[in-house]
PDB file of C-alpha atoms in Angstrom:
ATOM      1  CA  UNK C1140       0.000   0.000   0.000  1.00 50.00           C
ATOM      2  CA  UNK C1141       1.463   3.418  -1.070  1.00 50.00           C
ATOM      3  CA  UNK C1142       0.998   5.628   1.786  1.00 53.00           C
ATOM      4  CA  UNK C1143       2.593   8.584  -0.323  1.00 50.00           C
ATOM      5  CA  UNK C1144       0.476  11.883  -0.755  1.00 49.00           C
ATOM      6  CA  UNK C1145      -1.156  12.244  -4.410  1.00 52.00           C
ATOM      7  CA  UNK C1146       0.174  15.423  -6.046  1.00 47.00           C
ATOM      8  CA  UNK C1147      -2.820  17.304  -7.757  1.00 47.00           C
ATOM      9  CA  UNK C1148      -2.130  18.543 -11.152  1.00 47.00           C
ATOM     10  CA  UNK C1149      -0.810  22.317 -11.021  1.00 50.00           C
ATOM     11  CA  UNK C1150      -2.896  23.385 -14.207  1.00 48.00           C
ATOM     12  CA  UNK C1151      -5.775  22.126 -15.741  1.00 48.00           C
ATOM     13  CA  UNK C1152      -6.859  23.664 -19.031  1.00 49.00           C
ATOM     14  CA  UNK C1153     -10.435  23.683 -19.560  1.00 53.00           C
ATOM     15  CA  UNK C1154     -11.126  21.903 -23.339  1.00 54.00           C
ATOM     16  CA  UNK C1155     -14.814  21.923 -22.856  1.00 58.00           C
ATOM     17  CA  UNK C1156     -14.928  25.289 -25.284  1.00 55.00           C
ATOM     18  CA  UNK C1157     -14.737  24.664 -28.721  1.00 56.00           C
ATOM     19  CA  UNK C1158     -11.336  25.726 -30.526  1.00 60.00           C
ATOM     20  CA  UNK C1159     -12.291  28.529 -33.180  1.00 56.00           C
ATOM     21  CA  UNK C1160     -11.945  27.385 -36.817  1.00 57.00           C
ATOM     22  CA  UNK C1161     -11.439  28.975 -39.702  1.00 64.00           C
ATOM     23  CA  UNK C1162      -8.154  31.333 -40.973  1.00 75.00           C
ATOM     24  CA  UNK C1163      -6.509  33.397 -38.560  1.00 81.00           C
ATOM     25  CA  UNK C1164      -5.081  36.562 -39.443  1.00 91.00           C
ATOM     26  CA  UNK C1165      -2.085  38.260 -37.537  1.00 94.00           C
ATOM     27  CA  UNK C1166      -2.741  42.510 -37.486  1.00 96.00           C
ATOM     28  CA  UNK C1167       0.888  44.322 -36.807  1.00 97.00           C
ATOM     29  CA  UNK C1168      -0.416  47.578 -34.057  1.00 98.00           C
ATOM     30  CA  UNK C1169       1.171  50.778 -33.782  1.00 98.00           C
ATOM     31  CA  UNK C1170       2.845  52.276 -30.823  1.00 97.00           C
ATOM     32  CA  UNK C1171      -0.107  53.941 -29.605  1.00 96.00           C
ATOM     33  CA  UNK C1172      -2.671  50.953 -29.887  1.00 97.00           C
ATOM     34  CA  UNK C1173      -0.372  48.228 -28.522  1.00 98.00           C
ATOM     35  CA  UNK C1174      -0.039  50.949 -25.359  1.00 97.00           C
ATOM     36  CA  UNK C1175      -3.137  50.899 -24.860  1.00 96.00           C
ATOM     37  CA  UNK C1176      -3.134  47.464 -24.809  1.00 97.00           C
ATOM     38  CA  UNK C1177      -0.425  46.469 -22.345  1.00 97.00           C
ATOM     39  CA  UNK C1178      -1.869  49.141 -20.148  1.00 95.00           C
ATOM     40  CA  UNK C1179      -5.305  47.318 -20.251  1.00 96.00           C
ATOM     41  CA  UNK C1180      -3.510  44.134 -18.325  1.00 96.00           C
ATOM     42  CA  UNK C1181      -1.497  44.275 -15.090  1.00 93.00           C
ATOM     43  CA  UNK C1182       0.932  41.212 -15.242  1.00 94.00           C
ATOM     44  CA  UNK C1183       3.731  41.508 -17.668  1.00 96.00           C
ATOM     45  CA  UNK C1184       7.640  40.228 -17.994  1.00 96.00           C
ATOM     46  CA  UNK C1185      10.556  42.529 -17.663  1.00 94.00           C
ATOM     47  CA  UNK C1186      13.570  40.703 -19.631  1.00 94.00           C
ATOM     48  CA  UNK C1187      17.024  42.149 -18.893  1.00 90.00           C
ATOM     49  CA  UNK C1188      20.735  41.136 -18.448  1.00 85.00           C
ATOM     50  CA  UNK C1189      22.234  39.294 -15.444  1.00 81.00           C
ATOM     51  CA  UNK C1190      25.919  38.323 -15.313  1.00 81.00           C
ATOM     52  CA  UNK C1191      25.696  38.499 -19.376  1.00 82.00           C
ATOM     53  CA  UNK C1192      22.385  35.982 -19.367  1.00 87.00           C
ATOM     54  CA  UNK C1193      18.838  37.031 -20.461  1.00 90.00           C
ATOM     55  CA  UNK C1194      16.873  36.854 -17.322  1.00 88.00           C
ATOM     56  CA  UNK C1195      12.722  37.120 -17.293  1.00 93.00           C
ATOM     57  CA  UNK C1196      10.914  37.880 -14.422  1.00 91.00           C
ATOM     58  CA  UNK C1197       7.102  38.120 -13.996  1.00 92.00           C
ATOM     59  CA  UNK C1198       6.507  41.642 -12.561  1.00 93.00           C
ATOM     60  CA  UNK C1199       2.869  43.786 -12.643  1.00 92.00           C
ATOM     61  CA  UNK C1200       3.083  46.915 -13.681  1.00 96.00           C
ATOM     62  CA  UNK C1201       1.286  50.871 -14.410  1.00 96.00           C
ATOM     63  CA  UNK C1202       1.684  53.080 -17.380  1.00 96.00           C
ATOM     64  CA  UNK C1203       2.379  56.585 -16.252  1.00 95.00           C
ATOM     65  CA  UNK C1204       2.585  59.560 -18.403  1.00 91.00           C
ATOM     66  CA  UNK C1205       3.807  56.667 -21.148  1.00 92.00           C
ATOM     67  CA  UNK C1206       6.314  55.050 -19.251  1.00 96.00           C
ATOM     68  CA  UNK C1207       6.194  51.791 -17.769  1.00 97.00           C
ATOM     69  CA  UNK C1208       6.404  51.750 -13.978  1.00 96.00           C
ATOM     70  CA  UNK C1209       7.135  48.782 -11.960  1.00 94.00           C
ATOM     71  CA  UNK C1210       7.563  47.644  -8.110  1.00 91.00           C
ATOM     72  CA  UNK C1211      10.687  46.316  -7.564  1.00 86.00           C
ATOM     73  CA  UNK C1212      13.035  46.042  -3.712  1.00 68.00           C
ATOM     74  CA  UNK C1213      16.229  46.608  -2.755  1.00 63.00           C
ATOM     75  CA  UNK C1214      17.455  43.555  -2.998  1.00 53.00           C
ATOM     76  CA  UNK C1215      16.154  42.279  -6.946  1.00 61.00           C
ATOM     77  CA  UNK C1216      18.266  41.663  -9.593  1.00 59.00           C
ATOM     78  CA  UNK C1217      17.132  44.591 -11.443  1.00 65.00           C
ATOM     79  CA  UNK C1218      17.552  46.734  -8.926  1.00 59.00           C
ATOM     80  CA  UNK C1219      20.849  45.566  -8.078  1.00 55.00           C
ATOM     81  CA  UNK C1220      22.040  46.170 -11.641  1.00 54.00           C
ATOM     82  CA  UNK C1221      20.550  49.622 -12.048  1.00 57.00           C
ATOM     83  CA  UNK C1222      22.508  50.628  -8.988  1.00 52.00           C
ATOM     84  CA  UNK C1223      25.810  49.045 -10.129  1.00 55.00           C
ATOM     85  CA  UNK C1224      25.804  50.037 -13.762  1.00 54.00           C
ATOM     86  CA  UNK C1225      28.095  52.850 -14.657  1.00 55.00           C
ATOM     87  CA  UNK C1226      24.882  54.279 -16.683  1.00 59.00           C
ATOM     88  CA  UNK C1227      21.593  54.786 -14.731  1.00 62.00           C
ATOM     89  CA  UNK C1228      19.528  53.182 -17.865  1.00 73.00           C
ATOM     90  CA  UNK C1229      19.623  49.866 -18.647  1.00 86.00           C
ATOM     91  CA  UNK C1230      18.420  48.233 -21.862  1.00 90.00           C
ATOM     92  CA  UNK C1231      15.107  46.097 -20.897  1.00 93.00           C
ATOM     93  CA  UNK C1232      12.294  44.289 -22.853  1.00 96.00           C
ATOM     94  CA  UNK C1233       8.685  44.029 -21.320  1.00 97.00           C
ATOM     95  CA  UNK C1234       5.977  42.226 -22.768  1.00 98.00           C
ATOM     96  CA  UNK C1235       2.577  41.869 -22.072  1.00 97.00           C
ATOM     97  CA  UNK C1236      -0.421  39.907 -23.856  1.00 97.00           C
ATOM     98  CA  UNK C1237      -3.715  38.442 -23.677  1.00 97.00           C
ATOM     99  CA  UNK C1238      -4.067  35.598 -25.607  1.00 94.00           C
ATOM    100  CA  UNK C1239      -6.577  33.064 -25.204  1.00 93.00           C
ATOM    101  CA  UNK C1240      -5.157  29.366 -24.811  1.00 90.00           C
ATOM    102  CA  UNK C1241      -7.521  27.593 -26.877  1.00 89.00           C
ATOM    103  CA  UNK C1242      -8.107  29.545 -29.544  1.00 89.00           C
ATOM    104  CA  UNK C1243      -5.222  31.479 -29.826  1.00 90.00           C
ATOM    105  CA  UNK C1244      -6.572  34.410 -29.783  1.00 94.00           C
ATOM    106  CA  UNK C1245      -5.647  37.837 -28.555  1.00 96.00           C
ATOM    107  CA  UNK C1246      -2.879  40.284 -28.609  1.00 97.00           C
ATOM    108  CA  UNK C1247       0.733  40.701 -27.634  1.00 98.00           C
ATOM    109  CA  UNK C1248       3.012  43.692 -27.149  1.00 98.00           C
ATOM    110  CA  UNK C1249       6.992  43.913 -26.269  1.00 98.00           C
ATOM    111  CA  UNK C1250       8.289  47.223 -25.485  1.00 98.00           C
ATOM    112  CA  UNK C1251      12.015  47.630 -25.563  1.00 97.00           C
ATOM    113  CA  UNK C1252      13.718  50.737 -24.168  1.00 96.00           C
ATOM    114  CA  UNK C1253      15.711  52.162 -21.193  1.00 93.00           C
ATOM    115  CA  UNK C1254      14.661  50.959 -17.080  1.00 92.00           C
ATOM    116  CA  UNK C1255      16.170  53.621 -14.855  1.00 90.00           C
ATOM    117  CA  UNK C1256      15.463  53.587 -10.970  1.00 90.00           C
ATOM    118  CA  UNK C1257      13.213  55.696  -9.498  1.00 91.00           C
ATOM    119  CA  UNK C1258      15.388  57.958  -7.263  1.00 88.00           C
ATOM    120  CA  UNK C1259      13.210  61.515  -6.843  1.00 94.00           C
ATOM    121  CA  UNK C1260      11.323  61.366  -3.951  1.00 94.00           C
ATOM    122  CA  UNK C1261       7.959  62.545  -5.131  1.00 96.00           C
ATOM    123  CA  UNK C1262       8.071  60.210  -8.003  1.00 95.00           C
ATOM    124  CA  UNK C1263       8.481  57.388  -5.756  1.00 92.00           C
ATOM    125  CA  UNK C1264       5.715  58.026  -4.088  1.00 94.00           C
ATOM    126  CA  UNK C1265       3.506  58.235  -7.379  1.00 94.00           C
ATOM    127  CA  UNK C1266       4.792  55.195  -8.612  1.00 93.00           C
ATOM    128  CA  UNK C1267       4.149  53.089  -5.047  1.00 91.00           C
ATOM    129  CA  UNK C1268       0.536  54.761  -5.485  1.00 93.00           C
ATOM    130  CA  UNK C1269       0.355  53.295  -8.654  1.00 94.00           C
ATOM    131  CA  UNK C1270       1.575  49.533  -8.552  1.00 92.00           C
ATOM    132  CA  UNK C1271       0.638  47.683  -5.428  1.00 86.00           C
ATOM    133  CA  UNK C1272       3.039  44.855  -4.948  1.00 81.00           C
ATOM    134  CA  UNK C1273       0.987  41.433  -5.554  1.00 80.00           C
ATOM    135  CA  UNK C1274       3.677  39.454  -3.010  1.00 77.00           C
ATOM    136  CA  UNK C1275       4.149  39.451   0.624  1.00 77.00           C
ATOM    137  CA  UNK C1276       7.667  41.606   0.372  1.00 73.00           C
ATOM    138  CA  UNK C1277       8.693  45.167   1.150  1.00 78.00           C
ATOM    139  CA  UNK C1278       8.606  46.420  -2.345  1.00 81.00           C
ATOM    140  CA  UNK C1279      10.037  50.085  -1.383  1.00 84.00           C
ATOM    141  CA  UNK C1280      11.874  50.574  -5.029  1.00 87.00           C
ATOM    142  CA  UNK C1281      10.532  51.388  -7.885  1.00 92.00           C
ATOM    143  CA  UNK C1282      11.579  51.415 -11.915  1.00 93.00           C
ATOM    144  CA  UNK C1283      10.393  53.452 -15.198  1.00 94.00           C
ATOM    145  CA  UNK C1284      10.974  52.079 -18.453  1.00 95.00           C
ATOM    146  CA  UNK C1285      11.007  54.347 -21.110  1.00 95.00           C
ATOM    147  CA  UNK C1286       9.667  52.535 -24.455  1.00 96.00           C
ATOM    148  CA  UNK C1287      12.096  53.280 -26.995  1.00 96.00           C
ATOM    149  CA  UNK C1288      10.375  50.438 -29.631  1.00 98.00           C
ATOM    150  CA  UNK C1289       7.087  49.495 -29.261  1.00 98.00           C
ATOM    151  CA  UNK C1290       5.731  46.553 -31.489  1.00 98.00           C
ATOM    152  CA  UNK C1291       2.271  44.839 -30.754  1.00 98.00           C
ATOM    153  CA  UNK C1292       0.233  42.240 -32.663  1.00 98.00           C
ATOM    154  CA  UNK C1293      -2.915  40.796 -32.713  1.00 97.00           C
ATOM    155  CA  UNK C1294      -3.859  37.530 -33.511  1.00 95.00           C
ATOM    156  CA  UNK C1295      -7.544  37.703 -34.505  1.00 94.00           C
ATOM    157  CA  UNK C1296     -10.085  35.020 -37.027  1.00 90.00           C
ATOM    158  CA  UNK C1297     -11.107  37.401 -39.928  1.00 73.00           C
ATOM    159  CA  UNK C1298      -9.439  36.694 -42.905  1.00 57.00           C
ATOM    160  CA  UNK C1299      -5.770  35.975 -44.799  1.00 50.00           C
ATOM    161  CA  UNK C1300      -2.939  35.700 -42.282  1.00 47.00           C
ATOM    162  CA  UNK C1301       0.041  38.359 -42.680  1.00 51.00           C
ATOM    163  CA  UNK C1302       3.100  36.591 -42.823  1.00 51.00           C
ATOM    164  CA  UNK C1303       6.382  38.350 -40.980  1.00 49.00           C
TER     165      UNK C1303
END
């Protein structure tokens, strides 16, 4: 007899909804619209450099006055390597998207540009007012990414696909 605890499944995708059919067409955004939509979501991925390596970490975030403004604390990677760099920017990627996982639908938007930390005092208390941490941490720093590049696309069922 196996006396061992049974380990639930961590995800379990619901297939009861029928997958759309039919061509799918893929719509390139401008800046403005794909914006609007990362700012319509709250969870996104910051990508940035650690000891050479891509790193991704799962972070919610605010627009603000078009930036990108995220929680971060003292002792995070990213905040570490804002504080050590020899320039106060550093090159990040954030993407964001919506996209349904059955139909493969939706949208998705990567926004590449400069991260600096937030080091004026009245600005880091606008951007704490603006992203509440979702974890159980002292998040008392905060970042603004500038979006040098924005691309977005959305993946929707009307009509010929555009190919890339």
């Amino acid at each position: 007899m196996n006396n061992a605890p049974q380990r639930k499944p961590a995800m379990v995708h619901d297939d009861s909804r029928p997958a759309l059919a039919g061509p799918r067409r893929r719509i390139e955004l401008d800046a403005a619209a794909a914006l609007r939509l990362l700012g319509s979501v709250l969870l996104g991925r910051i990508v940035f450099t650690q000891h050479a390596l891509p790193t991704v970490r799962p972070v919610n975030h605010a627009l603000d006055a078009g930036d990108i403004v995220i929680r971060t604390h003292e002792g995070a990677a990213l905040t570490s390597h804002a504080q050590q760099a020899r320039d106060p920017r550093v090159v990040v990627a954030y993407e964001a998207d919506a996209i349904d996982s059955r139909t493969h639908l939706g949208w998705s938007v990567v926004v590449t540009g400069y991260a600096r930390l937030v080091t004026d005092p009245e600005d880091l208390v606008r951007c704490r007012a603006l992203v509440q941490p979702w974890v159980e941490h002292a998040m008392d720093q905060a970042i603004r990414i500038r979006p040098d590049l924005v691309t977005g696309i959305m993946l929707t069922a009307d009509g010929p696909s555009d190919e890339a």
